[in-house]
Structure formats: C-alpha cells, structure tokens
Coordinates of C-alpha atoms in Angstrom, one line a residue:
M782 CA -20.5 7.0 -44.7
S783 CA -18.2 6.5 -42.0
D784 CA -18.8 3.3 -40.3
P785 CA -21.6 3.1 -37.5
K786 CA -20.2 3.0 -33.7
I787 CA -19.4 -0.5 -32.0
K788 CA -21.3 -0.1 -28.4
N789 CA -21.1 -3.6 -27.5
M790 CA -19.8 -7.2 -28.2
E791 CA -23.2 -8.2 -30.4
D792 CA -22.5 -4.8 -32.5
F793 CA -18.9 -6.1 -32.7
A794 CA -20.0 -9.6 -33.9
T795 CA -22.1 -8.4 -36.5
V796 CA -19.7 -6.2 -38.5
S797 CA -16.7 -8.7 -37.6
G798 CA -19.0 -11.9 -38.7
I799 CA -17.2 -13.5 -35.6
S800 CA -20.3 -15.7 -33.4
R801 CA -20.9 -13.9 -29.7
P802 CA -19.9 -17.1 -28.0
T803 CA -16.5 -17.6 -29.4
L804 CA -16.2 -13.6 -29.1
S805 CA -16.5 -14.1 -25.4
K806 CA -14.3 -16.9 -25.1
Y807 CA -11.8 -15.1 -26.7
F808 CA -12.3 -12.3 -24.4
N809 CA -12.4 -14.9 -21.1
D810 CA -8.7 -16.8 -22.6
P811 CA -7.2 -15.6 -26.2
E812 CA -5.5 -19.4 -26.4
S813 CA -9.0 -21.2 -25.7
V814 CA -9.5 -20.7 -29.6
R815 CA -8.0 -21.6 -32.5
K816 CA -5.0 -19.6 -33.7
S817 CA -6.9 -18.7 -37.2
T818 CA -9.7 -17.4 -34.9
R819 CA -7.9 -16.1 -33.1
E820 CA -6.1 -13.5 -36.0
K821 CA -9.3 -13.1 -37.6
I822 CA -10.7 -11.7 -33.8
E823 CA -7.6 -9.7 -33.3
T824 CA -7.6 -8.3 -36.7
A825 CA -11.3 -7.1 -36.5
L826 CA -10.7 -5.4 -33.5
K827 CA -7.8 -3.4 -35.3
K828 CA -10.1 -2.4 -37.9
H829 CA -12.8 -1.5 -36.3
D830 CA -11.1 -0.1 -33.5
Y831 CA -13.3 -1.8 -30.8
R832 CA -11.9 -2.6 -27.1
P833 CA -15.0 -4.6 -24.8
N834 CA -16.3 -3.4 -21.9
V835 CA -14.6 -5.9 -19.5
Y836 CA -16.5 -5.2 -16.6
A837 CA -19.8 -6.2 -18.6
V838 CA -17.8 -8.9 -19.9
N839 CA -16.9 -10.1 -16.8
Q840 CA -20.4 -10.0 -15.1
N841 CA -21.9 -13.1 -17.3
R842 CA -18.7 -15.1 -15.7
R843 CA -18.9 -17.2 -12.8
Q844 CA -15.4 -16.3 -12.2
T845 CA -14.4 -12.7 -13.4
K846 CA -10.7 -11.4 -14.2
N847 CA -10.7 -8.4 -12.0
I848 CA -8.9 -8.4 -8.7
G849 CA -9.8 -5.4 -6.5
L850 CA -6.6 -3.5 -5.3
V851 CA -7.7 -0.7 -2.4
V852 CA -5.3 1.3 -0.2
P853 CA -5.8 3.9 2.4
N854 CA -4.9 6.9 0.9
L855 CA -3.5 7.3 -3.2
T856 CA -2.0 10.6 -2.6
D857 CA 0.6 8.6 -0.7
P858 CA 3.4 8.1 -2.5
F859 CA 3.8 4.7 -0.5
F860 CA 0.8 3.7 -1.3
A861 CA 0.7 4.6 -4.9
G862 CA 4.3 3.4 -5.2
I863 CA 3.3 -0.3 -3.8
A864 CA -0.2 -0.3 -5.7
R865 CA 2.1 0.4 -9.0
T866 CA 4.1 -2.8 -8.3
I867 CA 1.1 -4.7 -7.9
E868 CA -1.0 -3.5 -10.6
G869 CA 2.2 -4.6 -12.7
L870 CA 2.2 -8.2 -11.2
I871 CA -1.8 -8.5 -11.6
V872 CA -1.9 -7.6 -15.4
K873 CA 1.2 -9.9 -15.9
A874 CA -0.5 -12.7 -14.1
G875 CA -3.3 -12.1 -17.1
F876 CA -5.7 -10.2 -14.6
N877 CA -7.6 -6.8 -14.4
P878 CA -6.4 -4.5 -11.6
L879 CA -9.2 -2.5 -10.3
L880 CA -7.5 0.3 -8.0
L881 CA -9.6 2.2 -5.4
S882 CA -8.7 4.2 -2.9
S883 CA -10.3 4.7 0.9
H884 CA -9.2 8.4 1.3
G885 CA -8.8 7.7 5.4
G886 CA -12.0 6.8 5.5
P887 CA -13.8 4.0 7.0
E888 CA -17.2 4.6 5.4
Q889 CA -15.4 5.1 1.9
E890 CA -13.4 1.6 2.4
I891 CA -16.7 -0.2 3.3
S892 CA -18.3 1.4 0.1
N893 CA -14.5 0.5 -2.2
L894 CA -15.5 -3.2 -1.3
E895 CA -18.9 -3.2 -1.7
S896 CA -18.4 -1.5 -5.7
L897 CA -15.9 -4.6 -6.1
R898 CA -18.3 -6.9 -4.9
S899 CA -21.2 -5.5 -7.3
I900 CA -18.9 -6.3 -10.4
K901 CA -18.0 -10.1 -8.7
P902 CA -14.2 -9.8 -8.7
A903 CA -11.9 -12.7 -8.5
G904 CA -10.1 -11.8 -5.7
V905 CA -9.2 -8.5 -3.5
L906 CA -6.0 -7.3 -2.1
L907 CA -6.8 -4.8 1.0
A908 CA -4.2 -2.8 2.9
P909 CA -6.7 -1.6 5.3
L910 CA -6.8 1.4 7.4
G911 CA -6.3 -0.1 10.3
R912 CA -7.8 0.7 13.9
A913 CA -10.4 3.1 11.6
S914 CA -11.6 0.8 9.5
L915 CA -15.4 -0.9 10.1
V916 CA -13.9 -4.3 10.9
E917 CA -17.1 -6.4 11.3
Q918 CA -17.9 -5.3 7.8
V919 CA -14.9 -5.9 6.3
A920 CA -14.7 -9.7 8.1
A921 CA -18.3 -9.9 6.4
F922 CA -16.5 -9.0 2.8
A923 CA -13.7 -11.2 3.1
N924 CA -15.8 -14.5 4.3
E925 CA -17.5 -13.9 0.9
V926 CA -14.6 -12.7 -1.7
P927 CA -10.9 -14.4 -1.4
T928 CA -9.0 -11.0 0.2
V929 CA -5.5 -11.1 1.2
L930 CA -4.5 -7.8 3.5
F931 CA -1.1 -6.0 3.1
D932 CA 0.7 -3.0 5.1
A933 CA -1.5 -3.5 8.1
N934 CA -3.4 -6.5 9.7
L935 CA -7.0 -6.8 10.9
E936 CA -7.0 -10.4 13.3
K937 CA -8.7 -13.2 11.5
V938 CA -9.6 -11.2 8.7
G939 CA -9.2 -12.5 4.7
E940 CA -7.0 -15.3 4.2
A941 CA -3.5 -14.1 5.0
F942 CA -1.5 -10.9 6.1
F943 CA 2.0 -9.6 4.4
G944 CA 3.5 -6.8 6.0
S945 CA 6.7 -5.2 7.3
D946 CA 8.3 -6.7 10.7
N947 CA 7.9 -3.3 12.6
N948 CA 9.9 -4.9 15.8
Q949 CA 12.8 -5.9 13.6
S950 CA 13.2 -2.2 11.7
I951 CA 12.5 -0.7 14.4
S952 CA 15.1 -2.3 16.7
L953 CA 17.6 -1.7 13.3
I954 CA 17.5 1.7 13.1
V955 CA 17.5 2.3 17.4
D956 CA 20.5 0.7 17.2
Y957 CA 22.3 2.7 14.9
L958 CA 21.4 5.5 16.1
C959 CA 22.7 4.8 19.9
R960 CA 25.8 2.9 18.3
S961 CA 26.4 6.6 16.4
G962 CA 25.4 9.2 18.3
E963 CA 22.9 10.1 21.3
P964 CA 19.8 7.7 21.8
P965 CA 16.9 9.0 19.7
L966 CA 13.6 10.2 21.5
F967 CA 10.0 8.7 19.8
F968 CA 8.3 11.8 18.0
E969 CA 4.9 10.5 16.7
L970 CA 1.1 11.2 16.7
K971 CA -0.5 10.9 20.4
T972 CA -3.8 8.6 18.7
P973 CA -2.0 7.2 15.2
I974 CA -4.7 6.2 12.6
N975 CA -2.3 2.9 11.7
P976 CA -1.6 0.0 13.8
N977 CA 1.9 -0.2 12.7
A978 CA 2.5 3.1 14.3
Y979 CA 1.6 1.5 17.9
K980 CA 3.7 -1.6 17.0
R981 CA 6.9 1.0 16.2
R982 CA 6.3 2.8 19.3
S983 CA 6.1 -0.8 21.5
A984 CA 9.3 -1.8 19.7
Y985 CA 11.0 1.6 20.0
I986 CA 10.3 1.2 24.2
A987 CA 11.6 -2.3 24.0
A988 CA 14.7 -1.4 21.6
M989 CA 15.7 1.3 23.9
E990 CA 15.2 -0.6 27.5
R991 CA 17.0 -3.5 25.7
L992 CA 20.3 -1.2 25.2
G993 CA 19.9 0.5 29.0
H994 CA 18.6 3.9 27.7
E995 CA 15.2 5.3 28.9
P996 CA 12.7 6.0 26.3
H997 CA 11.3 8.9 25.7
L998 CA 8.1 9.6 23.9
I999 CA 6.9 13.1 22.3
Q1000 CA 3.2 12.7 21.1
V1001 CA 1.6 15.1 19.5
D1002 CA -1.8 16.2 18.3
G1003 CA -3.1 15.5 14.7
Q1004 CA -5.8 13.5 12.4
G1005 CA -5.7 12.5 9.0
W1006 CA -3.3 11.6 6.7
N1007 CA -1.5 15.0 6.3
F1008 CA 1.5 13.8 8.4
E1009 CA 3.9 16.7 6.6
E1010 CA 1.8 19.1 7.7
I1011 CA 1.4 17.8 11.2
G1012 CA 5.4 17.1 11.3
F1013 CA 6.3 20.8 10.2
R1014 CA 3.5 21.9 12.8
E1015 CA 4.0 20.7 15.9
G1016 CA 8.1 19.6 15.2
G1017 CA 8.3 23.6 15.0
R1018 CA 6.6 23.8 18.4
I1019 CA 8.7 21.5 20.1
L1020 CA 12.0 22.7 18.8
T1021 CA 11.4 26.3 20.0
R1022 CA 9.5 25.9 23.2
Q1023 CA 10.9 22.7 24.7
K1024 CA 14.0 21.5 25.7
L1025 CA 14.3 17.9 24.5
P1026 CA 16.4 15.5 26.7
T1027 CA 18.6 14.3 23.1
N1028 CA 20.1 15.7 19.7
T1029 CA 18.3 13.0 18.2
I1030 CA 14.9 12.5 16.9
L1031 CA 13.1 9.1 15.7
C1032 CA 9.9 9.7 14.0
S1033 CA 7.2 7.3 13.6
N1034 CA 7.3 7.6 9.8
D1035 CA 9.1 9.0 7.1
R1036 CA 6.1 11.6 6.2
L1037 CA 6.4 12.9 9.7
A1038 CA 10.4 13.5 9.6
I1039 CA 9.8 15.6 6.4
G1040 CA 7.8 17.8 8.4
L1041 CA 10.6 18.1 11.2
L1042 CA 13.2 18.4 8.7
S1043 CA 11.4 21.3 7.1
A1044 CA 10.1 22.8 10.4
A1045 CA 14.1 22.8 12.1
F1046 CA 15.2 24.4 8.7
E1047 CA 12.5 27.1 8.9
N1048 CA 13.7 28.4 12.5
G1049 CA 17.5 27.7 11.9
I1050 CA 18.8 24.4 13.0
K1051 CA 20.9 22.6 11.3
V1052 CA 20.3 18.8 11.3
G1053 CA 23.1 16.2 10.1
L1054 CA 26.0 14.7 11.3
D1055 CA 28.5 17.3 10.7
A1056 CA 30.0 18.8 13.6
R1057 CA 28.0 22.1 12.9
A1058 CA 24.6 20.5 13.3
S1059 CA 23.0 20.6 16.5
L1060 CA 20.2 17.6 16.1
R1061 CA 19.8 14.4 13.8
I1062 CA 16.4 13.2 12.6
A1063 CA 15.3 9.6 11.4
G1064 CA 12.3 8.2 10.4
H1065 CA 11.1 4.7 9.1
D1066 CA 10.1 3.2 5.9
D1067 CA 12.1 4.7 2.6
H1068 CA 9.4 7.0 2.0
P1069 CA 10.1 7.9 -2.2
F1070 CA 10.6 11.5 -1.2
S1071 CA 13.2 10.8 1.8
R1072 CA 16.6 10.6 -0.6
F1073 CA 15.5 13.7 -1.9
T1074 CA 15.1 16.1 1.4
C1075 CA 17.9 18.2 2.7
P1076 CA 19.6 16.6 4.2
S1077 CA 18.3 13.3 3.0
L1078 CA 16.7 11.0 5.3
T1079 CA 18.2 8.2 7.2
T1080 CA 15.8 5.6 7.8
V1081 CA 14.3 2.2 7.4
S1082 CA 12.9 0.8 4.0
Q1083 CA 10.2 -1.4 3.8
D1084 CA 10.4 -4.3 1.5
Y1085 CA 7.6 -3.7 -0.4
D1086 CA 8.2 -5.9 -3.5
A1087 CA 8.6 -8.6 -1.4
I1088 CA 5.3 -7.4 0.4
A1089 CA 3.8 -7.2 -3.1
A1090 CA 4.7 -10.5 -5.1
R1091 CA 4.1 -12.3 -1.9
S1092 CA 0.2 -11.2 -2.0
V1093 CA -0.6 -10.9 -5.9
E1094 CA 1.1 -15.2 -5.5
T1095 CA -1.3 -15.8 -2.3
I1096 CA -4.5 -14.2 -4.1
L1097 CA -3.6 -15.9 -7.7
S1098 CA -3.7 -19.3 -5.6
L1099 CA -7.0 -18.7 -3.8
I1100 CA -8.2 -18.0 -6.9
Q1101 CA -7.0 -21.1 -8.6
S1102 CA -7.6 -23.5 -5.8
K1103 CA -11.0 -22.1 -5.9
E1104 CA -10.6 -23.2 -2.0
C1105 CA -9.4 -21.3 1.4
M1106 CA -6.7 -21.7 3.0
K1107 CA -6.4 -24.5 6.1
T1108 CA -4.8 -21.6 8.1
R1109 CA -4.3 -18.0 7.8
E1110 CA -1.2 -17.2 7.0
E1111 CA 1.0 -14.1 8.1
T1112 CA 4.3 -12.9 6.8
L1113 CA 6.3 -10.0 7.9
F1114 CA 9.7 -8.9 5.7
E1115 CA 12.6 -7.3 7.9
G1116 CA 13.4 -3.8 6.6
R1117 CA 16.7 -2.3 5.3
L1118 CA 18.8 0.7 7.4
E1119 CA 19.5 3.4 5.2
M1120 CA 21.9 5.9 6.4
R1121 CA 21.9 9.4 4.7
G1122 CA 23.0 13.0 5.8
S1123 CA 20.1 13.4 8.8
A1124 CA 21.0 10.7 11.3

C-alpha cells in the first residue's frame, strides 16, 4: 500500500517522529533548530514529499513571514517587471511574497488589502492606482499594517514612498528633443488615471517655457489601462485629421507611444531620424517593448531596480524594528535618456 497522504503538519509530525513545536520552530527559522534536527526534518520532507501550507503556519505567528505586493495591473509589462524584481528581493531576505493585481479598479485594490490583512502580513509594498484609489480606506489599512508605497504616491499614506523624479526625466527628454530637432508637443490622456501623468504634464510645460518654446498639449479621451489601443485610435485620428504645430510628439508614457507608432505606420507616415522621415515620436518609462518597436522608441528609463531595492529595504527595516518611522520618507530617483531610432 502507498503511504497515506499527508494533509497537514500534524500528519507530518506523526510520520516523521518530530514534534509539532519543533517543526513550527524549523519552518519559522531553519537556523533556530540544531543541525542534526534540521537534517532530520529536511530528510523527512524529501521522503514524504511534504510542503507545509505557509499561510496556515503564519496564521499562528504573531509576526508572519508574508510580505504583500500589490500592483495596479499585471498585464502591464512594466509592473510585471518591477514586481518580479521585488519578489526576488523579498525571497532573498527570507520572506514570502504575496503578489496581487488591482486590475485597474479601486474596489479591487481595497479587496486585495483586505485579503492581505486576513493573513496578517509582516508588511505590504503597494503601487497604488493613484487618483482612482479610495485613499481613506488605503490610509486606514496603512495605519494598521507596515506599508511602503512605490511608483505612485498618495500623500501622507504609508511609512514611505519611492518613485521616479518626473520633473528631472521630462526635462531631460524635452531638452534632448529641442536640441536635436523641432520642439515637441505633448500627447496624453485628458483625464489620466495615474498621478505621474499629471506631474509629467506640468514638467513638460515648465521645461518648454524654460527653453523659450510654447507648450502644446494634445489631450485625448480614453479610460482604463489599454494605452496602446488609445494611442493607436486617437493617434491615428490626430495624424490624419489635424495639422500639428511640430513634427515631434512626446507621449506621456511608452504605451501611448507604441500605439502612436502603430498608427503612423498604418497611415504611411515614416517615423525616425533619417531624411525620409516626417515625424519623431518619443515616450517615457523605457517599457520592456520599447526597444523592439519599429523604429525603436526613444524614451526615458525609470530606475526601477533602485526603486524596488529601496522599497524592500525599507519594509524589511520596518518589520525588524517594529516601529513607525519618525517622519515619512519620500525619495525620487532620476531617469536616464535612451536615445533610439524614433526621435
């Protein structure tokens, strides 16, 4: 007969001959038990092919080894990329990352936080929706659970915020576009869902005025996170029906720019730097696909490795100290110009 299926830690304690308290101690911190005991447990784990339910184990601890990670939308490769980096850092620190997506919805964002609250996380890293977030409810959660925000800021929510310096990065790419060709107009959503977009709009206007150029905003309708579709649909309409004041377009983010590049191709408009091109397009973020567009997209990269590292470092410090920070930290990281074929 085959061995009976091990359903829980009590079953594993019975078949392994190791006490339940010793097993709990091991699963909480393997180094906390003697080497001989640790080797015995690890041999039994392999023999019986048992993996403990870390969520059930953590429910019995005052401080769990779970760290929640909530992002706006995992279908966006940018958030998928930064989440993957953060997950790796959390695992390296000996904690369990719990990744959740808000799918662009404020109610889902709160549902994610409530789900995390129920399993008593040691801390949470949150990239909030921003203006769409139910701020009072997010703040109430952050008052109970150590929380660090990244990418988008909610004023006075959480112990710290880490993001990109949009003033620096937009100024950097506006300077480059004006230096290398005609001054850019700014292509964006009329009502952005992310607060970074508003900061980029203001930074564009300030940079153009500083350089002595008149700012030109082209604001289009669109909702949700389907930026490529909006860029393609509204960009095509603008390129074919509207006379533009310049041959250079700076998009609020790379995903809009990718849609706009597609619209230009669809309408036979050549984009790029050579003499045959009649349009230049640039973006912001250094989206994972931006180097593979045709032509490759000139943009500004966000230092999301630094943002991820600082966010994890801070939440781990909060967990270890078990105390709130004396003052809320806000740190912005500079972007880097990525000069490619589109502008």
